[in-house]
Short mmCIF file of C-alpha atoms and ligand atoms in Angstrom, two decimals:
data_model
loop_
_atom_site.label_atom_id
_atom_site.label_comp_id
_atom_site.label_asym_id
_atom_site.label_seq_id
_atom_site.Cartn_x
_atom_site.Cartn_y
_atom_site.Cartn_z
CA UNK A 1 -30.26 -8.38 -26.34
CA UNK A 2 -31.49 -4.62 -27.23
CA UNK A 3 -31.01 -3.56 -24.07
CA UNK A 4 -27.16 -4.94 -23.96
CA UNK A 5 -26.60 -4.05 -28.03
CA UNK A 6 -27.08 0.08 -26.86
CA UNK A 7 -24.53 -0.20 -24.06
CA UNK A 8 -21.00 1.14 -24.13
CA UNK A 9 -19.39 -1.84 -22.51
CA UNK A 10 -18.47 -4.66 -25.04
CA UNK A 11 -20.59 -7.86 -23.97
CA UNK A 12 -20.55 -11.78 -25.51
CA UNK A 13 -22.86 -14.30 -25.10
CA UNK A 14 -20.38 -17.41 -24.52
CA UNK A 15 -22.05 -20.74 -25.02
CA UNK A 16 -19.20 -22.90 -22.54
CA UNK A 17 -16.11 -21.09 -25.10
CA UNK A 18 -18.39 -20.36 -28.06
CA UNK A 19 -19.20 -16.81 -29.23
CA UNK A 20 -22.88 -16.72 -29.61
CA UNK A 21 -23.57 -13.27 -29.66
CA UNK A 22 -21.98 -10.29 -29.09
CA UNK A 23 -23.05 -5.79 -28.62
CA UNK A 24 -21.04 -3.44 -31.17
CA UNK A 25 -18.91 -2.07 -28.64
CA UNK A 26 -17.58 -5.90 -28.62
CA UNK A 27 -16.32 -5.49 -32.56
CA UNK A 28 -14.95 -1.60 -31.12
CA UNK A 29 -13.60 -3.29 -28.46
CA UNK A 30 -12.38 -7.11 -28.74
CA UNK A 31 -12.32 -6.84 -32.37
CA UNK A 32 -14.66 -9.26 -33.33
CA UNK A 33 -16.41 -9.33 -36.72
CA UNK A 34 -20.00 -10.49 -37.52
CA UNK A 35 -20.67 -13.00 -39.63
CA UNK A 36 -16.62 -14.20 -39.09
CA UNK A 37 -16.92 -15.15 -35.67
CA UNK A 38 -19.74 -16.52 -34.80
CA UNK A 39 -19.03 -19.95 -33.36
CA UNK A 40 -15.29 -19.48 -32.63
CA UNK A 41 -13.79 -19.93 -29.33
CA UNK A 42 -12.99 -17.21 -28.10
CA UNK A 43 -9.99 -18.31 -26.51
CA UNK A 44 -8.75 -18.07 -30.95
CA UNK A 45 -9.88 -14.33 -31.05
CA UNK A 46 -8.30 -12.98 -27.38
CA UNK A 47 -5.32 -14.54 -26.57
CA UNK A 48 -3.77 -12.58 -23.48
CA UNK A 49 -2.78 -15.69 -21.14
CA UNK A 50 -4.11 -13.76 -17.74
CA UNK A 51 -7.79 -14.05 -20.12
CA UNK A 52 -7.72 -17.24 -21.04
CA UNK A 53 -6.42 -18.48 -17.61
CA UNK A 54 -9.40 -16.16 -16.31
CA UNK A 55 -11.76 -17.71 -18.72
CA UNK A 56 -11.01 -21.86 -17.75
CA UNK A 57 -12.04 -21.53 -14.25
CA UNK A 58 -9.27 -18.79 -12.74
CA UNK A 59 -10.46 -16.57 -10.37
CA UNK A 60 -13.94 -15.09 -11.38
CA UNK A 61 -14.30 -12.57 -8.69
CA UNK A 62 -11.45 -10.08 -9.70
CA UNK A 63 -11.92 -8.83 -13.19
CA UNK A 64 -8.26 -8.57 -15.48
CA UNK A 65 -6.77 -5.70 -16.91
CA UNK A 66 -5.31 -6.68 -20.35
CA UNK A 67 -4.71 -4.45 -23.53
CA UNK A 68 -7.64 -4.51 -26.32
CA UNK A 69 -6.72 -7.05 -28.97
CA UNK A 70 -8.07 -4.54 -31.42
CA UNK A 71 -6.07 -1.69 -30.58
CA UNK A 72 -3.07 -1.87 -28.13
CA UNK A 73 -3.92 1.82 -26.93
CA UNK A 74 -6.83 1.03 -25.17
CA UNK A 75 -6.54 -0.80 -21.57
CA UNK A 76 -10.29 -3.03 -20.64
CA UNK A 77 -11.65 -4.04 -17.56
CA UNK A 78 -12.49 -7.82 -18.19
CA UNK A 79 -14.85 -9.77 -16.33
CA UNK A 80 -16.97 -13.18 -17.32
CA UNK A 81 -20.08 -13.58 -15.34
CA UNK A 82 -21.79 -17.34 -15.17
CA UNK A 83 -25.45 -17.66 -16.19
CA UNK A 84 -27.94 -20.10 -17.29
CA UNK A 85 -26.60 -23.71 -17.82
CA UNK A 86 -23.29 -23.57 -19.33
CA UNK A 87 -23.62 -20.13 -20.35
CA UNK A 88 -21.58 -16.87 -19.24
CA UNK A 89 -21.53 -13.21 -20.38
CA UNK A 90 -17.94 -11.35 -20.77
CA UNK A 91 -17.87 -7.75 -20.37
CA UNK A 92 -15.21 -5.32 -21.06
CA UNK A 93 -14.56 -1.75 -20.50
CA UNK A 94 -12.42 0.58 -22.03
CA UNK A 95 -10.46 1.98 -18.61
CA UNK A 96 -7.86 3.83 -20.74
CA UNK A 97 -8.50 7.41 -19.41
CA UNK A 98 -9.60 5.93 -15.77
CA UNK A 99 -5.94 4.95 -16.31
CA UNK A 100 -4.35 7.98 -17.40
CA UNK A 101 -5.96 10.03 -14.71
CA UNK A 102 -4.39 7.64 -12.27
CA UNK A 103 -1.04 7.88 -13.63
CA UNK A 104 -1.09 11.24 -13.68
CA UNK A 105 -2.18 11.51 -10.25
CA UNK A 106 0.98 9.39 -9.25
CA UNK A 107 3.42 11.31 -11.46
CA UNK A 108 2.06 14.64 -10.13
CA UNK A 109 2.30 13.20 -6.31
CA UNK A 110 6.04 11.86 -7.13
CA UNK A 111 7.50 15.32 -9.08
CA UNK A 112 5.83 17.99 -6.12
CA UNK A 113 7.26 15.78 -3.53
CA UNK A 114 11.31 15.62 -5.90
CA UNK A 115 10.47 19.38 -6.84
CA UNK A 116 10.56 19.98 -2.65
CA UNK A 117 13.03 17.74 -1.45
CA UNK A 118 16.05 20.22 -2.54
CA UNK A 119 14.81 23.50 -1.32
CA UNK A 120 13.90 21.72 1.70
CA UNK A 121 17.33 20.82 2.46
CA UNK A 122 18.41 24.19 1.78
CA UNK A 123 16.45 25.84 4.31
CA UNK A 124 17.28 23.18 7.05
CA UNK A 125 20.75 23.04 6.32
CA UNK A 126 20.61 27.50 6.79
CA UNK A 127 18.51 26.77 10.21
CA UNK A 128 20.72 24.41 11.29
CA UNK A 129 23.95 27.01 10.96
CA UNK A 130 21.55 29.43 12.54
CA UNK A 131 21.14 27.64 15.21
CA UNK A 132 24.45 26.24 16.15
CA UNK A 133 25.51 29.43 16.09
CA UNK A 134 26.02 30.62 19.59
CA UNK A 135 28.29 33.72 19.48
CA UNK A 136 26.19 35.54 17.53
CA UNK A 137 23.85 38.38 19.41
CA UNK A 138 21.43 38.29 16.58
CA UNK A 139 21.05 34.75 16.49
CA UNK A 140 20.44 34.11 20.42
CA UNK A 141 17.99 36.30 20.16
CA UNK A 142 16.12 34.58 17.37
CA UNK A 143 17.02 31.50 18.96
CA UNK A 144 12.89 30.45 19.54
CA UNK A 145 12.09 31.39 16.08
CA UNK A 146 14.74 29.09 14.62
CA UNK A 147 13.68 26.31 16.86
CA UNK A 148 10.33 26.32 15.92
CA UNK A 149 11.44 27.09 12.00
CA UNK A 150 13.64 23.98 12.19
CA UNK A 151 10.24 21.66 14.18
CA UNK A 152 8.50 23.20 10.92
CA UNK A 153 10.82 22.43 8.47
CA UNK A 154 11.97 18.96 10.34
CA UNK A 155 7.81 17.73 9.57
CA UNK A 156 7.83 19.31 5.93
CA UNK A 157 10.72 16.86 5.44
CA UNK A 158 8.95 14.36 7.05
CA UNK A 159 5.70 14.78 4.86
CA UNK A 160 7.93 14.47 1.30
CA UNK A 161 10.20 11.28 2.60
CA UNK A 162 6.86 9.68 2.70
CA UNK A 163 5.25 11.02 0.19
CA UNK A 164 8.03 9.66 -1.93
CA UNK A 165 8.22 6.55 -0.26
CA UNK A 166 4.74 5.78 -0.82
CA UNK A 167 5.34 6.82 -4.90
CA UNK A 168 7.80 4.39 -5.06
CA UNK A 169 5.90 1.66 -3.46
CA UNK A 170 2.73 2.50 -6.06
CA UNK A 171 5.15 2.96 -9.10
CA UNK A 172 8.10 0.63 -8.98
CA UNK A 173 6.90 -3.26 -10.12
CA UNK A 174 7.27 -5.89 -7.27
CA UNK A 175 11.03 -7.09 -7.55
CA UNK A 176 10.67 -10.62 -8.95
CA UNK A 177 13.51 -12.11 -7.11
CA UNK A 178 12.42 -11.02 -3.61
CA UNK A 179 15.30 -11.91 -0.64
CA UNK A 180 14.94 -13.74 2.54
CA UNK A 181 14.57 -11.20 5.23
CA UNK A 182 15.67 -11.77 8.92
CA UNK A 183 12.92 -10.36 10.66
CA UNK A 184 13.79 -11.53 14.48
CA UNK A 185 16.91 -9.27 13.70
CA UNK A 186 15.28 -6.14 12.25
CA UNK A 187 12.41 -6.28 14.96
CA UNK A 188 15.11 -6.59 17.82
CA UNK A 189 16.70 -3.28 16.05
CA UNK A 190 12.89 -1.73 15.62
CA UNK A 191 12.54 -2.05 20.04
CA UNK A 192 15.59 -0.05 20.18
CA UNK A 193 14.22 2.33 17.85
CA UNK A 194 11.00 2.48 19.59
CA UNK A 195 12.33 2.40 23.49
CA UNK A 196 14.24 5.58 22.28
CA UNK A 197 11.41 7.65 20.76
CA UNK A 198 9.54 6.41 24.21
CA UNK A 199 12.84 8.29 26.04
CA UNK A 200 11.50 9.66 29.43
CA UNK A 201 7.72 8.75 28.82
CA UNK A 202 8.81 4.88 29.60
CA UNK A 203 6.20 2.80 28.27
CA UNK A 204 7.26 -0.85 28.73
CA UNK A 205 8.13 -2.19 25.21
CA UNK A 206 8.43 -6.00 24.54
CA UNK A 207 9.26 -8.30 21.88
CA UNK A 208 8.68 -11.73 21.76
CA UNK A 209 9.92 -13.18 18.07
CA UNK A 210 10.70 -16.67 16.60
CA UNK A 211 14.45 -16.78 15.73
CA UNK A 212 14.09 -18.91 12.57
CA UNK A 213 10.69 -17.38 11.09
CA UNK A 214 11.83 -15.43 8.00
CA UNK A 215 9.91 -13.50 5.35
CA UNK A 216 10.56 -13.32 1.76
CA UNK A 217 9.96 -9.93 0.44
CA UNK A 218 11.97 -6.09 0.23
CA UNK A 219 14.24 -5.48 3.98
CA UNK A 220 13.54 -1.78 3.12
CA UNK A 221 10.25 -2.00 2.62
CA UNK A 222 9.41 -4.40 5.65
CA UNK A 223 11.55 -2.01 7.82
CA UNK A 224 9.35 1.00 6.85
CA UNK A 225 6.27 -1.49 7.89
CA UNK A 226 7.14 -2.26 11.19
CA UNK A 227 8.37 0.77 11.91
CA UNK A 228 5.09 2.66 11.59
CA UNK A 229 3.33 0.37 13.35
CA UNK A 230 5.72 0.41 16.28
CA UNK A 231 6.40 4.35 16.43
CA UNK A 232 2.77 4.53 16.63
CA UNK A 233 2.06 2.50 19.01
CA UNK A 234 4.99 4.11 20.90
CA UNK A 235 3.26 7.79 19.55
CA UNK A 236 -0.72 7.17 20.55
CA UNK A 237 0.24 5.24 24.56
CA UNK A 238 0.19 7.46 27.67
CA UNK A 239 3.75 7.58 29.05
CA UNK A 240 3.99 4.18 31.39
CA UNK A 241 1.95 2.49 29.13
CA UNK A 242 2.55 -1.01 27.54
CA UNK A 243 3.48 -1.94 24.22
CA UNK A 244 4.00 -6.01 23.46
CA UNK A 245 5.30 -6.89 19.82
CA UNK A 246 5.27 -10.94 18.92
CA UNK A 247 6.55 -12.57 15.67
CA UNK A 248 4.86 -16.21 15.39
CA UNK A 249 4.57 -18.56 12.62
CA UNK A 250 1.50 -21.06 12.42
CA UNK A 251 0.10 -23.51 9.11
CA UNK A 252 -1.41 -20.39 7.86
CA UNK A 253 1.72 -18.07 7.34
CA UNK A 254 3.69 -15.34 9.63
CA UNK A 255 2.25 -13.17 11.66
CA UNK A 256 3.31 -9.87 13.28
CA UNK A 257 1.03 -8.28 16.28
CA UNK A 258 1.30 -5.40 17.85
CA UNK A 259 -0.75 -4.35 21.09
CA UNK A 260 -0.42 -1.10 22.71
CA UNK A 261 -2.63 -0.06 25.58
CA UNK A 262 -3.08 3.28 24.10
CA UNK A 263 -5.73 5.68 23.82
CA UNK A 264 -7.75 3.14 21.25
CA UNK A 265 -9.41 4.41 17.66
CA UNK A 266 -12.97 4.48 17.47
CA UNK A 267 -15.03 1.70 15.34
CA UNK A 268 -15.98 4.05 13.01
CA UNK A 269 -12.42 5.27 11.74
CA UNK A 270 -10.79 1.80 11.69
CA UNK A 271 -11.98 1.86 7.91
CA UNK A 272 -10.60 4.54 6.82
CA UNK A 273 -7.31 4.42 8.96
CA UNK A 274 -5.17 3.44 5.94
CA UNK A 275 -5.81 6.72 3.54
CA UNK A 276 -3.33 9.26 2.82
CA UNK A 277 -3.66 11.78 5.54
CA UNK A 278 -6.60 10.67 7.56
CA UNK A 279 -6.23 10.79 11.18
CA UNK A 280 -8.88 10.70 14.27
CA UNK A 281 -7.47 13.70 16.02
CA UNK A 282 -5.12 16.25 13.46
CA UNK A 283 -3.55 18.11 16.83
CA UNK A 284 -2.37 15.02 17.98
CA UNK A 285 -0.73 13.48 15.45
CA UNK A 286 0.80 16.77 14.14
CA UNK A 287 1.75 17.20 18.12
CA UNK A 288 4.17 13.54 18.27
CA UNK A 289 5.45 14.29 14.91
CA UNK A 290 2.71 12.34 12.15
CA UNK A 291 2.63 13.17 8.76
CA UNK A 292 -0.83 11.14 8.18
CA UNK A 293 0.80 8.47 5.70
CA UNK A 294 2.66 6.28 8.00
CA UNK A 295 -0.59 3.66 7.70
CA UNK A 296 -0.92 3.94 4.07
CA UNK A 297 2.72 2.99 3.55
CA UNK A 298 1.78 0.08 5.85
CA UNK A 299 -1.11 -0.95 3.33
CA UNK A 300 1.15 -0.54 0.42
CA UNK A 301 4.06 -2.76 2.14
CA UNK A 302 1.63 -5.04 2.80
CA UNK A 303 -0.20 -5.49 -0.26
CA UNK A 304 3.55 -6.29 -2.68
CA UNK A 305 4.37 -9.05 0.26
CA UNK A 306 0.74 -10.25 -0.18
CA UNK A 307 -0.58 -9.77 3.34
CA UNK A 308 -3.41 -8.42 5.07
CA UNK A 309 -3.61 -5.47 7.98
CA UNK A 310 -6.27 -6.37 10.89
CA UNK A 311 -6.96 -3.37 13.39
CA UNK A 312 -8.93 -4.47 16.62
CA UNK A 313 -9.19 -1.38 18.89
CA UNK A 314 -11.30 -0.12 21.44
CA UNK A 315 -11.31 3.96 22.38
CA UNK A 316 -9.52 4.37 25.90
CA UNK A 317 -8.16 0.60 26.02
CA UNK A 318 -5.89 0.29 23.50
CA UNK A 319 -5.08 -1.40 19.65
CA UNK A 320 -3.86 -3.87 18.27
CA UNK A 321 -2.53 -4.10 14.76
CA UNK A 322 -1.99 -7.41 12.85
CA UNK A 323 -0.04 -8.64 10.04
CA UNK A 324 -0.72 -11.65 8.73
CA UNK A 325 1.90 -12.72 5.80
CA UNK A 326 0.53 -16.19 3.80
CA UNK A 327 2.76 -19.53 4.15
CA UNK A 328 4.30 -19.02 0.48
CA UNK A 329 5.95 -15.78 2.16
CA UNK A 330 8.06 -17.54 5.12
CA UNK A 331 11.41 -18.78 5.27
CA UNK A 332 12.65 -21.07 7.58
CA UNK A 333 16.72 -20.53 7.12
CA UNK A 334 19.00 -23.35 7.51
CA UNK A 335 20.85 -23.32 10.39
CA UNK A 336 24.34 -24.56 11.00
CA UNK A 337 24.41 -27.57 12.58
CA UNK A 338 25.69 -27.59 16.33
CA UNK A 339 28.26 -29.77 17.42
P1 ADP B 1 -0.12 9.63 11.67
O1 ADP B 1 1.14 10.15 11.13
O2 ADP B 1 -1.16 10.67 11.86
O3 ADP B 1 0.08 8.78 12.87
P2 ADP B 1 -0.88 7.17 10.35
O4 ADP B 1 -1.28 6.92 8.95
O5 ADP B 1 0.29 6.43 10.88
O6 ADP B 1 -0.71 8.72 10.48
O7 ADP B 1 -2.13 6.84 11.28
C1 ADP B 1 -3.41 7.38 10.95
C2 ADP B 1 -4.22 7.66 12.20
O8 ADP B 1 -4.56 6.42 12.85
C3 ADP B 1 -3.48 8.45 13.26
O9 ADP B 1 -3.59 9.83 13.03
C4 ADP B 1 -4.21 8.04 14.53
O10 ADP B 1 -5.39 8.80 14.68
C5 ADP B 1 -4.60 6.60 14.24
N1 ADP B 1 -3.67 5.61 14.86
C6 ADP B 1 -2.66 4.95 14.24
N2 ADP B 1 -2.04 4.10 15.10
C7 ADP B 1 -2.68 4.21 16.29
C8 ADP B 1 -2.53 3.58 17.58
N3 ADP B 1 -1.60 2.65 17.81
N4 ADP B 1 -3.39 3.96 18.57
C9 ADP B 1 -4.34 4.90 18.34
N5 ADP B 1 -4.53 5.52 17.15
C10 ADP B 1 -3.72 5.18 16.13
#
């Protein structure tokens, strides 16, 4: 009890629902008052529902975020730990600043990346005159210059769409009423997409999807998911190589796979494949056009539709990137009768 009285974190002794005992930082933090509450449930002193559900057997391995009953300014970190027989410790932890850091992180991110999108423009709609424009003596002879201005300016672009794609995905709440989404459809429109970006390098690209297996979640978002996955499939295979998409449903949900018989990713960066900007090889994804936050995007998508990302891969062979999407996320649509 000494030892937990002098730390900063509030912590209560719960006896089944029962406040036993609690630190200081618990009367700081959850508001409770000594000799008052001694005895009470504590489910009577902090009443946030995502607590209590937490507290009568909810999921103990993820601690909630909730505001402090004491003082709605501060944001804790909640978690109740089971010891002894019948008896659990909750600890809390004031996160309010962890919080603002992270906010302003996001806010910073999202303004730079508004702040460039207009000047941007500017300058490629100027190069894009420039170059278009033939007659001129000065301009044919700059005509290298402004290609390789416009490549520049063409992945600058590149880097702020995403950057403000992946702002929106961290900032906007997940849309409550979330539509059906035909995915056979907007994969059959994704092999188009990708057999173009292959062009002359001709890798063979196939799709194999289940008509009726639907998802519910954003169109947009999903598109943006795919997408990624399939340009860089399309972006790390040897021309002639082989790309195979399938779209399958089993008991345990929807599942998209992608295999490419590319030049692989070792084991060791398959962790860390999903931050902003981290790549195996910077020349190589700068060279086919990446701006480093096409598989964070993916993470992001995939975290608001509830799935998960799987990367098997082996350096030389090839990869091959699964989405798994749980049961409550498919939908099977009706479909007319025939006759
Ligand atoms: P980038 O724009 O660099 O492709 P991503 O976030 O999409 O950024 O991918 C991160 C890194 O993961 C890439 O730079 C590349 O090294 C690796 N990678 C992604 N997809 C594949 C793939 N299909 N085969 C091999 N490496 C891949």
């Amino acid at each position: 009890q000494q030892g937990t009285a002098a730390l900063p974190d509030a912590a209560v002794v719960l006896e089944g629902e029962r406040i036993d005992w609690w630190n200081d930082a618990a009367e700081a933090l959850l508001g409770l008052s000594y000799p008052r509450d001694v005895g009470q449930h504590i489910a009577n002193l902090v009443r946030h529902p995502g607590f209590v559900a937490h507290l009568r057997g909810g999921r103990l391995d993820n601690p909630i975020q909730m505001p402090s009953p004491g003082n709605p300014h501060i944001t804790l970190s909640l978690k109740i730990i089971d010891y002894g027989k019948n008896q659990r410790l909750l600890v809390a932890r004031d996160i309010s600043r962890l919080q603002q850091l992270e906010r302003m992180r996001r806010d910073f991110v999202a303004n730079v990346s508004h702040e460039l999108r207009t000047p941007l423009t500017v300058v490629a709609g100027y190069l894009e005159t420039l170059l278009d424009d033939q007659d001129d003596e000065a301009a044919r002879r700059w005509q290298r210059t402004l290609q390789a201005m416009r490549e520049q300016s063409d992945r600058m672009q590149g880097i702020v769409e995403d950057l403000l794609t992946l702002s929106r995905l961290e900032t906007t709440p997940q849309p409550d009423q979330q539509a059906p989404v035909a995915v056979p459809g907007l994969l059959a429109q994704l092999l188009e997409d990708a057999r173009h970006l292959s062009g002359a390098q001709a890798h063979q690209i196939t799709l194999e999807a289940d008509p009726a297996l639907w998802l519910l979640g954003s169109e947009q978002e999903l598109r943006s998911l795919f997408s990624n996955l399939a340009f860089n499939a399309v972006r790390y295979t040897p021309a002639g190589g082989s790309i195979r998409m399938r779209w399958h449903g089993d008991a345990g949900g929807a599942h998209f796979e992608i295999a490419d018989t590319g030049i692989g990713i070792a084991a060791q960066h398959i962790p860390r494949l999903t931050e902003r900007f981290y790549r195996v090889d910077i020349g190589r994804s700068r060279g086919s056009g990446g701006t480093g936050l096409g598989l964070a995007i993916v993470k992001h998508v995939l975290l608001r539709h509830d799935g998960r990302l799987q990367v098997d891969s082996q350096p030389g062979k090839g990869s091959t990137f699964t989405c798994d999407f749980p049961a409550a996320r498919v939908h099977r649509p009706a479909r007319p009768a025939v006759g």
